mmCIF file of C-alpha atoms in Angstrom:
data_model
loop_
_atom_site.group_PDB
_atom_site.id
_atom_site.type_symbol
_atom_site.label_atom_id
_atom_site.label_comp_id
_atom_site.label_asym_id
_atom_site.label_seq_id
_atom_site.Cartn_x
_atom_site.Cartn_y
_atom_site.Cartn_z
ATOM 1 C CA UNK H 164 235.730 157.022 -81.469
ATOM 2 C CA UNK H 165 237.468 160.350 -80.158
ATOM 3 C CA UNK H 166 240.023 162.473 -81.889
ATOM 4 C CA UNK H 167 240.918 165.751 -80.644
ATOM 5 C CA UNK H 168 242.562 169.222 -81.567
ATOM 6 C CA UNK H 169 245.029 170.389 -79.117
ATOM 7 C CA UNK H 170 248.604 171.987 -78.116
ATOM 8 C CA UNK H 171 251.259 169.746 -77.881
ATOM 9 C CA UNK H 172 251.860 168.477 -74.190
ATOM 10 C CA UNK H 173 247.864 169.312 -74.121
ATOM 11 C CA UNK H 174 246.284 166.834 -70.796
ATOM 12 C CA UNK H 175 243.539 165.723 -73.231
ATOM 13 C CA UNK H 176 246.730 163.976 -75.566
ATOM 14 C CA UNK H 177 247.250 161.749 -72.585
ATOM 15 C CA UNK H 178 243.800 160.501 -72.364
ATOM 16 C CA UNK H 179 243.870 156.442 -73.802
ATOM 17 C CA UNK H 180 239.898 157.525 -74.903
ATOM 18 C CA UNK H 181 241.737 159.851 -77.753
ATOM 19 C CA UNK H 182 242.309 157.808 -81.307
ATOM 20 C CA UNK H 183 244.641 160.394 -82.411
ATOM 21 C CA UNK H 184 245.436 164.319 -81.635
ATOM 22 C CA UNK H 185 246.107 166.970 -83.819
ATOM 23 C CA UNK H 186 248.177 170.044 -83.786
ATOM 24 C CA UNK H 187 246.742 173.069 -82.602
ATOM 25 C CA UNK H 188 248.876 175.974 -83.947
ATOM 26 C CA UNK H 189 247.871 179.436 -81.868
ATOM 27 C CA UNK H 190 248.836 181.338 -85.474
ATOM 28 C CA UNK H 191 246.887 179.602 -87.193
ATOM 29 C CA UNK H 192 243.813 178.574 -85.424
ATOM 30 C CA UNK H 193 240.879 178.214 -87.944
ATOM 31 C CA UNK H 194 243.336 176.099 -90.764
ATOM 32 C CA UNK H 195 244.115 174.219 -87.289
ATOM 33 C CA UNK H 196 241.088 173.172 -86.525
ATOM 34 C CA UNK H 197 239.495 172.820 -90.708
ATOM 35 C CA UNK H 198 242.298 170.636 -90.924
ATOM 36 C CA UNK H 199 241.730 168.357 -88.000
ATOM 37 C CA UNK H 200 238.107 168.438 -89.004
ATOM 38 C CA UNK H 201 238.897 167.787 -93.087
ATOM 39 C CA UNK H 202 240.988 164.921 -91.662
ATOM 40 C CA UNK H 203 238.489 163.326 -89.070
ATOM 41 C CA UNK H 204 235.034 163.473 -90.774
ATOM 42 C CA UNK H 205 233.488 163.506 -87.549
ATOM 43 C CA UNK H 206 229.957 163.637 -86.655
ATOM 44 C CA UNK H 207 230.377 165.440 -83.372
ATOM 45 C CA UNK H 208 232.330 168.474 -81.787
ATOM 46 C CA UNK H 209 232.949 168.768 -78.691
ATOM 47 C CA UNK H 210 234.679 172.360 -77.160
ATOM 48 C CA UNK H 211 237.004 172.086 -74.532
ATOM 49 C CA UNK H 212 237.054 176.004 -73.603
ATOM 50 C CA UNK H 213 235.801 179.604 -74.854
ATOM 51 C CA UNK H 214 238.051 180.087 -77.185
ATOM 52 C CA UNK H 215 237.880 176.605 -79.392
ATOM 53 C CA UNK H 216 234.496 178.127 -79.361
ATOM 54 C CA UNK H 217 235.108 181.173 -80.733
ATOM 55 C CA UNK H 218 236.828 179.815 -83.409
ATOM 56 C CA UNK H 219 234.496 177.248 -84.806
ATOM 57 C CA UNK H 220 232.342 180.036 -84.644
ATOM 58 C CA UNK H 221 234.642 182.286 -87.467
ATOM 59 C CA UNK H 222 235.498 179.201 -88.788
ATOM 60 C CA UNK H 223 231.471 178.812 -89.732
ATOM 61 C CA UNK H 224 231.680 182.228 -90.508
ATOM 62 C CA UNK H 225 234.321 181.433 -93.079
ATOM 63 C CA UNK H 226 233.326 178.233 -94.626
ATOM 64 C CA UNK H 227 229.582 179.944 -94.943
ATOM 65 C CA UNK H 228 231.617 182.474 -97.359
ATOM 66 C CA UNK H 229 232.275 179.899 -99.568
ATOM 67 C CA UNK H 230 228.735 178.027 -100.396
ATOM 68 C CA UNK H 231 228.448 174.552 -101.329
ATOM 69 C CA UNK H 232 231.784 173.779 -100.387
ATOM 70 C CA UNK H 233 231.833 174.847 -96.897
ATOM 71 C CA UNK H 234 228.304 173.728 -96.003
ATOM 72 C CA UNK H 235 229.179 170.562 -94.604
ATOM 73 C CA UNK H 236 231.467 172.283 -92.146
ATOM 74 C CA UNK H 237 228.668 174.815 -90.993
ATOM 75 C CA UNK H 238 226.233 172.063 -90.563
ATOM 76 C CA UNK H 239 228.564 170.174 -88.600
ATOM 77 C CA UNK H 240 229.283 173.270 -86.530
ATOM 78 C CA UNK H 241 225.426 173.941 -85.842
ATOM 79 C CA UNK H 242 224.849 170.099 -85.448
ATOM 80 C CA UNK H 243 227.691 170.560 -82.313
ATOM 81 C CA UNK H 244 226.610 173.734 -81.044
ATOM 82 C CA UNK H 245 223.103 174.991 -81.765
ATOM 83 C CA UNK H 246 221.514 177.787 -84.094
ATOM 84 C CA UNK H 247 224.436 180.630 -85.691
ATOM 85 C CA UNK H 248 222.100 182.843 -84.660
ATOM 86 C CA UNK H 249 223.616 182.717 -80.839
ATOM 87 C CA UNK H 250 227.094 182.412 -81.777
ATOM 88 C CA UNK H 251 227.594 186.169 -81.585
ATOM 89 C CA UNK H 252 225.510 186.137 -78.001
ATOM 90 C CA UNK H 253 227.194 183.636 -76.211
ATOM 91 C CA UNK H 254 230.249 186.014 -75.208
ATOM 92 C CA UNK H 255 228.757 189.118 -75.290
ATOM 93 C CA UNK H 256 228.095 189.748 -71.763
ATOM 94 C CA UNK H 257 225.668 192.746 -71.526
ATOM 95 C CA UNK H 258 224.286 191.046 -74.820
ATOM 96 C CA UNK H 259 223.164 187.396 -72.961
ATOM 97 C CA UNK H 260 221.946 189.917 -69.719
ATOM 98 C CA UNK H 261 219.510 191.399 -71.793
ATOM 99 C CA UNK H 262 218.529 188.463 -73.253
ATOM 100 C CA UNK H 263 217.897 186.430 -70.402
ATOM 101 C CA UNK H 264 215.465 189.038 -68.928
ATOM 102 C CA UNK H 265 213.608 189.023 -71.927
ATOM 103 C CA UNK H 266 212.820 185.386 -71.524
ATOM 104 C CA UNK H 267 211.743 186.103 -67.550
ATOM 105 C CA UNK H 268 215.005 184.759 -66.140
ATOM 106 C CA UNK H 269 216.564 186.790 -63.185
ATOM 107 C CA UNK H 270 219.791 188.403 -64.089
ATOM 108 C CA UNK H 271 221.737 191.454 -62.985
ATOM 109 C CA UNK H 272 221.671 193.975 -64.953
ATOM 110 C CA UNK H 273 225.024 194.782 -67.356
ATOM 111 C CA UNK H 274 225.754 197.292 -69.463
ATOM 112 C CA UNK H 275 228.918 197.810 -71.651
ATOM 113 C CA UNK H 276 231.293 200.305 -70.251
ATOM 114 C CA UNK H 277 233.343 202.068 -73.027
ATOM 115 C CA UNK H 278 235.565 204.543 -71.013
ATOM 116 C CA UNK H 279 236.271 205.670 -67.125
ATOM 117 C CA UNK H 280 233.471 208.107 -67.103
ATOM 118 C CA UNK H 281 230.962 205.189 -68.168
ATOM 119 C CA UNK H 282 232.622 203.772 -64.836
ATOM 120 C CA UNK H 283 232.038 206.937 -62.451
ATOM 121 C CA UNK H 284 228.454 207.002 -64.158
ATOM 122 C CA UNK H 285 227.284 203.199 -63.404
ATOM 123 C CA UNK H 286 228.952 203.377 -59.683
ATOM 124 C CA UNK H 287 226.985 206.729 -59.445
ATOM 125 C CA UNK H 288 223.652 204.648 -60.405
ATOM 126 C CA UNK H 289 224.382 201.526 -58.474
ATOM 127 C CA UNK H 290 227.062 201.633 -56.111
ATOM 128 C CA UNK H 291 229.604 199.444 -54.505
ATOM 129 C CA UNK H 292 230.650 196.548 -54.864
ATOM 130 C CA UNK H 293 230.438 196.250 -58.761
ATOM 131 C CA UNK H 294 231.266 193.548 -60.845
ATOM 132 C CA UNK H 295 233.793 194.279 -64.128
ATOM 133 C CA UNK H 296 233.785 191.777 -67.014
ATOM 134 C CA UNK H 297 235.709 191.591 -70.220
ATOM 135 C CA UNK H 298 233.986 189.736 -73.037
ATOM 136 C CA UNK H 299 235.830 186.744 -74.355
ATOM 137 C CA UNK H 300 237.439 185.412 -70.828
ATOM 138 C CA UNK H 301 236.195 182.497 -68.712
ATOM 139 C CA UNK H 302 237.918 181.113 -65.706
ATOM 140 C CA UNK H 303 237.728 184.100 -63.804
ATOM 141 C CA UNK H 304 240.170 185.672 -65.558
ATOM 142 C CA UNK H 305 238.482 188.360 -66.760
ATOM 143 C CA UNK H 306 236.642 189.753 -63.906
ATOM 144 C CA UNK H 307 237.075 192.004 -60.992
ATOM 145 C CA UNK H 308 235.273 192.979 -58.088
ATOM 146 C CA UNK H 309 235.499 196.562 -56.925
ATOM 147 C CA UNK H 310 234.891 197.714 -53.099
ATOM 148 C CA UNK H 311 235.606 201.212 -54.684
ATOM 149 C CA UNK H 312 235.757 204.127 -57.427
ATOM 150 C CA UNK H 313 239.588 203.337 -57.239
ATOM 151 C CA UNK H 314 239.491 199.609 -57.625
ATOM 152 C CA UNK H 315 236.347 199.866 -60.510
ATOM 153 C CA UNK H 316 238.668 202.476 -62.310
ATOM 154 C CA UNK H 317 242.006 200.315 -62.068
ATOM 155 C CA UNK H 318 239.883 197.372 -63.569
ATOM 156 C CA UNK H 319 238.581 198.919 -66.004
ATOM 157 C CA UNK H 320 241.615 199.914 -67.663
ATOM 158 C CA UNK H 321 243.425 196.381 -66.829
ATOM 159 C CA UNK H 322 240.465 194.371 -68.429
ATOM 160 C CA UNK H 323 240.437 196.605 -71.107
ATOM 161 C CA UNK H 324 244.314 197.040 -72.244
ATOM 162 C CA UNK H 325 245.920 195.486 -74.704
ATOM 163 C CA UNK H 326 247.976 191.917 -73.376
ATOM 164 C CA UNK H 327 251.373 193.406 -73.315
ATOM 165 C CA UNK H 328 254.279 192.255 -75.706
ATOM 166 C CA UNK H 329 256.528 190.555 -73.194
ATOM 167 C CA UNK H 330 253.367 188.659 -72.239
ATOM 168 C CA UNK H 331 252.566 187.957 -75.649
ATOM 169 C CA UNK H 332 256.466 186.810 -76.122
ATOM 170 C CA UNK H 333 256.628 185.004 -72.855
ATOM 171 C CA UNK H 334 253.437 182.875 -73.641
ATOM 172 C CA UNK H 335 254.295 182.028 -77.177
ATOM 173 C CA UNK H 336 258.494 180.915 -76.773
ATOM 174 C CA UNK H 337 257.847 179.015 -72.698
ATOM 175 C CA UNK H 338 254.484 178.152 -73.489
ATOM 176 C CA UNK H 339 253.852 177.597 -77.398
ATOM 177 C CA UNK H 340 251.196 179.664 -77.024
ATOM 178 C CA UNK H 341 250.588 182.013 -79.584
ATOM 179 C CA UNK H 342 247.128 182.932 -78.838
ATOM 180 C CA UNK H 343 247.963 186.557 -77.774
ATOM 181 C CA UNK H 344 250.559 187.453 -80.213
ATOM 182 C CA UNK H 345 247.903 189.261 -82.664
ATOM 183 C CA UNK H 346 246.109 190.868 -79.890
ATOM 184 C CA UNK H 347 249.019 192.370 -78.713
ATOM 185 C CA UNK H 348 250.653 193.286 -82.195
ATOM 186 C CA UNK H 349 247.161 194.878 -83.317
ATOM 187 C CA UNK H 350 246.554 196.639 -79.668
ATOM 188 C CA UNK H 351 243.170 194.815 -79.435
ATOM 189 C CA UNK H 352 241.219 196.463 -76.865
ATOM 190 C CA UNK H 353 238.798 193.986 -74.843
ATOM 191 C CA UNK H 354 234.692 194.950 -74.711
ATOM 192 C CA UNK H 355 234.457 195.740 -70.631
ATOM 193 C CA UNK H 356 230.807 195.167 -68.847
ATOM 194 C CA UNK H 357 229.824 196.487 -65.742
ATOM 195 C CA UNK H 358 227.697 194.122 -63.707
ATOM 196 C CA UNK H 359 225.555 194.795 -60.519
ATOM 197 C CA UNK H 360 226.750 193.060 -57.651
ATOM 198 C CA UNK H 361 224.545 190.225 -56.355
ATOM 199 C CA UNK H 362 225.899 189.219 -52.515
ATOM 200 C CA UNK H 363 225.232 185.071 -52.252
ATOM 201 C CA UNK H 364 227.389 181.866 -53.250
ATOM 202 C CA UNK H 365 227.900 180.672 -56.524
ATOM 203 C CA UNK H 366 226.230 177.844 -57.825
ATOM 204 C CA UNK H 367 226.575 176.242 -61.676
ATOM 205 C CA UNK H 368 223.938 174.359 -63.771
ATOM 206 C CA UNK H 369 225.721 171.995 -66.815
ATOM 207 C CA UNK H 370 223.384 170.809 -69.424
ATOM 208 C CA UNK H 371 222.857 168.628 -72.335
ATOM 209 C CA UNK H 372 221.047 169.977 -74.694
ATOM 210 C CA UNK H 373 219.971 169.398 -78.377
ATOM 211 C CA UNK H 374 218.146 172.037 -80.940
ATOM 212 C CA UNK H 375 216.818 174.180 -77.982
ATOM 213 C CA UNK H 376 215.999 171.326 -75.809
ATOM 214 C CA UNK H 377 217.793 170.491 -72.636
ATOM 215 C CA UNK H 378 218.239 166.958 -72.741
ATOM 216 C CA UNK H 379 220.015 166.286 -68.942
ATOM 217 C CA UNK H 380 221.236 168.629 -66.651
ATOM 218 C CA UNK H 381 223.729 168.730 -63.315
ATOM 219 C CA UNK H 382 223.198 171.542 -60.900
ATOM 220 C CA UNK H 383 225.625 172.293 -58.211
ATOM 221 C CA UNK H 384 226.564 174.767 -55.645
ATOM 222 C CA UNK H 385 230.085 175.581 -54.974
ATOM 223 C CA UNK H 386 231.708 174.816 -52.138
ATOM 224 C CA UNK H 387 235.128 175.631 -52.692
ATOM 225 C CA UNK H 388 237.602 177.406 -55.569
ATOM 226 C CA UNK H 389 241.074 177.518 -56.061
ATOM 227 C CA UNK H 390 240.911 181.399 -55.900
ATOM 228 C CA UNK H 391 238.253 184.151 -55.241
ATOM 229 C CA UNK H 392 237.610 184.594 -59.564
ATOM 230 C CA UNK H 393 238.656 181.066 -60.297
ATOM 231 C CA UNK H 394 237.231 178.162 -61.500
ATOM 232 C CA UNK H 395 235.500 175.454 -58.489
ATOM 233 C CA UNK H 396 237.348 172.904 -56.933
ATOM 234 C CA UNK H 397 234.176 171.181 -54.981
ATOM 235 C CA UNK H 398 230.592 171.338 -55.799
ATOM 236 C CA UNK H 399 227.796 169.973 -54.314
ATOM 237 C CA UNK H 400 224.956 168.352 -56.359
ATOM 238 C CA UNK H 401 221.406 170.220 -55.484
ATOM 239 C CA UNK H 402 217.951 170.376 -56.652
ATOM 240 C CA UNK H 403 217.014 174.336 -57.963
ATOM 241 C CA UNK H 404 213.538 174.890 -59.781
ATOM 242 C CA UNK H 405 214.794 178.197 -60.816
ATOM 243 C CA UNK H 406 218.256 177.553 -61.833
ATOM 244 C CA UNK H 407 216.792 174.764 -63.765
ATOM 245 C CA UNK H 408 213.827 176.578 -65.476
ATOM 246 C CA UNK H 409 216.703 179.558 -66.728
ATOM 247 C CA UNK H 410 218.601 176.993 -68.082
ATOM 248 C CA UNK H 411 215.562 175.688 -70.576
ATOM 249 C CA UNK H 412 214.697 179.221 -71.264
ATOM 250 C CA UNK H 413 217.865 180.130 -72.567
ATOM 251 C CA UNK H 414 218.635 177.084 -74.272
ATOM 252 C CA UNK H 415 215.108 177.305 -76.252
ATOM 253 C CA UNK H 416 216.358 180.760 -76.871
ATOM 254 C CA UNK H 417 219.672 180.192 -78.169
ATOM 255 C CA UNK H 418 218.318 177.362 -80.266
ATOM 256 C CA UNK H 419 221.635 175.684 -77.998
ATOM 257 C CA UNK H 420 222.833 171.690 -78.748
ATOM 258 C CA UNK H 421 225.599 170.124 -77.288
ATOM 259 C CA UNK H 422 226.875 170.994 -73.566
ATOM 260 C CA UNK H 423 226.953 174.564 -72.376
ATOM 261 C CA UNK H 424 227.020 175.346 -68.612
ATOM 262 C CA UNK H 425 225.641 178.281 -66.744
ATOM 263 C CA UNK H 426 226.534 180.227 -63.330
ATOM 264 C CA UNK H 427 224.692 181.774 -60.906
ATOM 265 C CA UNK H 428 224.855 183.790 -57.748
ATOM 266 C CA UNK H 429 222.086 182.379 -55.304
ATOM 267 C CA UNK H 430 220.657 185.477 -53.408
ATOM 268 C CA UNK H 431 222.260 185.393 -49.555
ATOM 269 C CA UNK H 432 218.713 186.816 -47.747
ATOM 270 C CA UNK H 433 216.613 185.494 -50.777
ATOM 271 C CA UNK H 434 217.338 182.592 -52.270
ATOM 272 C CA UNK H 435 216.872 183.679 -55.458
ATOM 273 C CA UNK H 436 218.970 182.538 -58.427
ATOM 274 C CA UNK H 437 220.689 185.160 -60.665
ATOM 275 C CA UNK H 438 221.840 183.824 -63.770
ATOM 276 C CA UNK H 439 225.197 185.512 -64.239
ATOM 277 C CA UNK H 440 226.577 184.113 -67.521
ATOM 278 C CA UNK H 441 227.091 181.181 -69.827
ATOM 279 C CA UNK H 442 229.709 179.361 -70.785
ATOM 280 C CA UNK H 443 229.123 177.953 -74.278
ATOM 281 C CA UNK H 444 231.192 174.539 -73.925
ATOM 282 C CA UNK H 445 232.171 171.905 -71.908
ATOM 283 C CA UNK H 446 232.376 172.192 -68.426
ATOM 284 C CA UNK H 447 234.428 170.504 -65.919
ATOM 285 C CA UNK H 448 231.501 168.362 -64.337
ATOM 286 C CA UNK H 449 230.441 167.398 -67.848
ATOM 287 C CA UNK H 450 231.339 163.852 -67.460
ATOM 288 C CA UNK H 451 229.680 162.767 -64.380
ATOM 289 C CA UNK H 452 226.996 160.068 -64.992
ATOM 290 C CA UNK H 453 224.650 161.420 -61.261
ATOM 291 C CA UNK H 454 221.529 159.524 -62.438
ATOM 292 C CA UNK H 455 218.573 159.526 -63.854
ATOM 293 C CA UNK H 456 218.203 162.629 -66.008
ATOM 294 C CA UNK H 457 221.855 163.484 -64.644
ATOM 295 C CA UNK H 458 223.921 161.453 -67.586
ATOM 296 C CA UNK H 459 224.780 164.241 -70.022
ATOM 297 C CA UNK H 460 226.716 162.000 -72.548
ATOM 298 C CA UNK H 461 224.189 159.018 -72.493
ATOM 299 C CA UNK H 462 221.666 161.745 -73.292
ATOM 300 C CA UNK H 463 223.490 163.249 -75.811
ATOM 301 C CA UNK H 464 224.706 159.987 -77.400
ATOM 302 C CA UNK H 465 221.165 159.123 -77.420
ATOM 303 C CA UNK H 466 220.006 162.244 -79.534
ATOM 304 C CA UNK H 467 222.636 162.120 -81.958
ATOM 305 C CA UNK H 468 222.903 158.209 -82.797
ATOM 306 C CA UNK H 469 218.618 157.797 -82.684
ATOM 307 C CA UNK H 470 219.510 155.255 -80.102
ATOM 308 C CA UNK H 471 217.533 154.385 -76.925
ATOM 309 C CA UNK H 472 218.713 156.355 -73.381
ATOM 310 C CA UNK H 473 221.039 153.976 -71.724
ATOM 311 C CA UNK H 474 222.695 155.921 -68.850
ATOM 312 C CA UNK H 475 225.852 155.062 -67.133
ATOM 313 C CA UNK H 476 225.653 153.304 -63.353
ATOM 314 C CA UNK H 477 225.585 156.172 -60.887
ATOM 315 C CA UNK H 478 229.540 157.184 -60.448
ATOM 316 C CA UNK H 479 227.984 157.909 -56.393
ATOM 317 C CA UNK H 480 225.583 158.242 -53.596
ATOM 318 C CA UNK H 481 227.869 161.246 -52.311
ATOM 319 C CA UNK H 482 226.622 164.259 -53.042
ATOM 320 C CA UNK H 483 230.030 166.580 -52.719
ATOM 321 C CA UNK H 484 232.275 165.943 -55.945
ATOM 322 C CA UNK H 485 235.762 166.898 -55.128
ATOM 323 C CA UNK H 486 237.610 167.786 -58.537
ATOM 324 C CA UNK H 487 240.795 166.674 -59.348
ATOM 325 C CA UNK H 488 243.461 167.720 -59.498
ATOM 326 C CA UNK H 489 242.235 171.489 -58.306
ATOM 327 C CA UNK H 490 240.955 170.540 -54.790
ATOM 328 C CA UNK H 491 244.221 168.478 -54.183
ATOM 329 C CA UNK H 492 246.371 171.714 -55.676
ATOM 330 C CA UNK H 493 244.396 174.278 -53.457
ATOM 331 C CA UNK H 494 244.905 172.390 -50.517
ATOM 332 C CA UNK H 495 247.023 168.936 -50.462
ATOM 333 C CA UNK H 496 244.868 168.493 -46.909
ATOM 334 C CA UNK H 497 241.760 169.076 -47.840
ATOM 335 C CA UNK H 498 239.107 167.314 -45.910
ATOM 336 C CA UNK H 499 236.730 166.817 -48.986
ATOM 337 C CA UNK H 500 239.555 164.846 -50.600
ATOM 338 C CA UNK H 501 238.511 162.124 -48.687
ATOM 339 C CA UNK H 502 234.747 163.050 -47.604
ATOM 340 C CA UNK H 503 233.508 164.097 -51.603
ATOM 341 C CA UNK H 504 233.982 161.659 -53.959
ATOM 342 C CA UNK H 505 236.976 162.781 -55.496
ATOM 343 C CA UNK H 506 236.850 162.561 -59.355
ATOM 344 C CA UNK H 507 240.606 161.160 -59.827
ATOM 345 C CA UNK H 508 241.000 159.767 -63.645
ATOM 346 C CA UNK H 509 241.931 156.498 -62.108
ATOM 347 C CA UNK H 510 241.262 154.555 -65.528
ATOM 348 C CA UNK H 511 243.448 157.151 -67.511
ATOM 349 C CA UNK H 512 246.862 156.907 -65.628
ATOM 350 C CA UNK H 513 248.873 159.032 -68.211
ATOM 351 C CA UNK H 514 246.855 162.208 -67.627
ATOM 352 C CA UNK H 515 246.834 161.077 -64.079
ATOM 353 C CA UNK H 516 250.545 160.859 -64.086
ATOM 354 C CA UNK H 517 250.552 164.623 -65.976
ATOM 355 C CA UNK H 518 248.419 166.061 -62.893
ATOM 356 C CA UNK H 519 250.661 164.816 -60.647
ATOM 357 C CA UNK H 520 254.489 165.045 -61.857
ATOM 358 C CA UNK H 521 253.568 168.834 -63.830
ATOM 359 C CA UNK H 522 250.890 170.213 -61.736
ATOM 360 C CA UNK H 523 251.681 173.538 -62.783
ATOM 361 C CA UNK H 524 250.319 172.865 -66.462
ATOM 362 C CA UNK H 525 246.907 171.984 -64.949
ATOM 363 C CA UNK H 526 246.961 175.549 -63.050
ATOM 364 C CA UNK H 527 243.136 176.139 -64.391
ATOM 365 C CA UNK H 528 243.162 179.138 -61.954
ATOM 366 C CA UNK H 529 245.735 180.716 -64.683
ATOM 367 C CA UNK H 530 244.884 182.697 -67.548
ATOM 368 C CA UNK H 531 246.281 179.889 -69.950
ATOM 369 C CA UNK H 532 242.777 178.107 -69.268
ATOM 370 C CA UNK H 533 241.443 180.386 -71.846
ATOM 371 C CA UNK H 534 244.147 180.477 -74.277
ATOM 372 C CA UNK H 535 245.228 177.254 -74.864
ATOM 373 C CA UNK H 536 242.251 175.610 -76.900
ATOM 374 C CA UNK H 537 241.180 172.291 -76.983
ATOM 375 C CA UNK H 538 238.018 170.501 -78.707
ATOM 376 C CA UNK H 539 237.050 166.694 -79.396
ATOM 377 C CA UNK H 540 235.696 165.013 -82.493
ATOM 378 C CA UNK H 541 233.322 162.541 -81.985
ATOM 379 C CA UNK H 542 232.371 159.240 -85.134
ATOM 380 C CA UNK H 543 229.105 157.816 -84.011
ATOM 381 C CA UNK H 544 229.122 154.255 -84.197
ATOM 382 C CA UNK H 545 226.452 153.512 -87.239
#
């Protein structure tokens, strides 16, 4: 059985799958989600995006304050997503770069930038293009690529400025999204990483994974995006040693359980795979049953209930996965809407009616994908 945490109007309230959905209130996030979770006894979390991570990890933080009576909640929270020890890791850009090469995994190197002349200094060491991140975004919202001193200097100080009032106004009375009304009432500045450019395509690994073991992974190249910093609308299933090998290293690291995804940047004249960041929740290509050793909720069913593997039937022989409804929003004529299998929620027709009547809300090139949280609870059948 599935319950979930959302906004109201949230896609994931439309899904039959979901016994019952509770309020998600953007001013109150933690009580949100400790009361959907007091309510719901589940045995299973599930993140949607970044930030319902960020806030089960304060609300551990909070219920580990109060002893005895919180421990349930923390153990719940480490049962869903690994060791508290990597909670603080997981978005810390520079602080996951490092990391990674300790363990022998290629990454770029990334260093926190803290003010413009940081900026001139790192483009002095490396040169153009650079990568800019902000800590705390996913979706592409929080990065820029700069061809020049101009550009890296101009993202800098967008990445790192406040979200403006208006904004903050805007998204909480259209939207009923509060998310950024505190950030932009305190004048919270965002942590801004400079990254060394790797020139390649992008490819993404999606894993399974359960106290620091990787229990089934997908790994993909992408094909296409809805926008140059935006999340993939077609991947293509591959094979990658190395992408594969990184993605066990940092999950025994991290002491990770439950699904987490990975991206890379697959060296152009190499073919070497740099492991760019993580993304420490569900990812859209978490569903797909691919086959043996490619069924992420079989396996993870499997490790929390003690019961034997039993993956799904293979969704597909076809090894391009066109995702809906991005690919069909980025281009209504899209050859690979046809020639992918295109991953259409035929058996949930309410959120299939949402993606096609409001297409705008399902906009996951938009900013909004990382403010407008979402998790599932899961009861394991005993």
């Amino acid at each position: 059985m599935v319950d979930a945490a959302c906004p109201a109007g949230h896609p994931l309230g439309k899904m039959r799958a979901v016994r019952r959905a509770y309020a998600y209130r953007g001013l109150m996030p933690l009580y949100s989600f400790a009361e959907a979770i007091t309510a719901v006894q589940p045995d299973f979390i599930v993140p949607g995006d970044d930030l319902a991570t960020r806030h089960l990890h304060h609300l551990h933080a909070r219920q580990h304050l109060r002893g005895k009576a919180g421990q349930w909640v923390c153990e719940l929270i480490e049962r869903s997503l690994g060791a508290p020890e990597s909670f603080p890791v997981v978005y810390a850009r520079t602080a996951f770069a490092d990391l990674a090469r300790e363990e022998g995994v290629r990454a770029p190197k990334t260093e926190v930038v803290a003010n413009l002349d940081d900026v001139r200094k790192w483009v002095a060491r490396f040169g153009l293009p650079t990568v800019l991140k902000s800590n705390g975004t996913s979706g592409g919202e929080g990065v820029r690529v700069a061809s020049t001193l101009e550009e890296a200097e101009r993202a800098f100080r967008d990445l790192q400025s406040p979200p403006l009032l208006a904004r903050a106004a805007k998204r909480a009375l259209v939207d009923q999204d509060k998310s950024l009304v505190w950030p932009s009432l305190l004048r919270h500045r965002s942590v801004v990483n400079a990254q060394v450019f790797v020139a390649g395509h992008e490819a993404t690994t999606t894993v399974a994974c359960w106290e620091g073991t990787v229990l089934a992974s997908l790994h993909f190249e992408v094909v296409n995006k809805r926008s140059s910093a935006g999340p993939s609308s077609v991947l293509r299933l591959i094979e990658n040693a190395e992408m594969s090998v990184a993605a066990e290293r940092m999950v025994r690291r991290l002491g990770l359980s439950g699904i987490h995804g990975f991206d890379f940047m697959v060296e152009a004249h190499t073919g070497n795979a740099h492991l760019i960041e993580i993304n420490p929740r569900a990812t859209q290509v978490g569903h797909l049953a691919l086959g043996a050793g490619r069924d992420l909720p079989a396996a993870l069913y499997s490790a929390l209930s003690g019961e034997p593997l039993r993956p799904a039937k293979k969704l597909t022989e076809n090894d391009t996965i066109t995702l809906f409804p991005q690919e069909w929003l980025r281009e209504p004529a899209s050859p690979f809407l046809t020639s992918g299998y295109h991953d259409v929620p035929w058996e949930e027709p309410e959120l299939l009616r949402a993606c096609v009547r409001k297409p705008w809300t399902l906009n996951f090139s938009d900013s909004r994908q990382d403010t407008v949280p979402a998790l599932s609870t899961v009861h394991i059948p005993r």
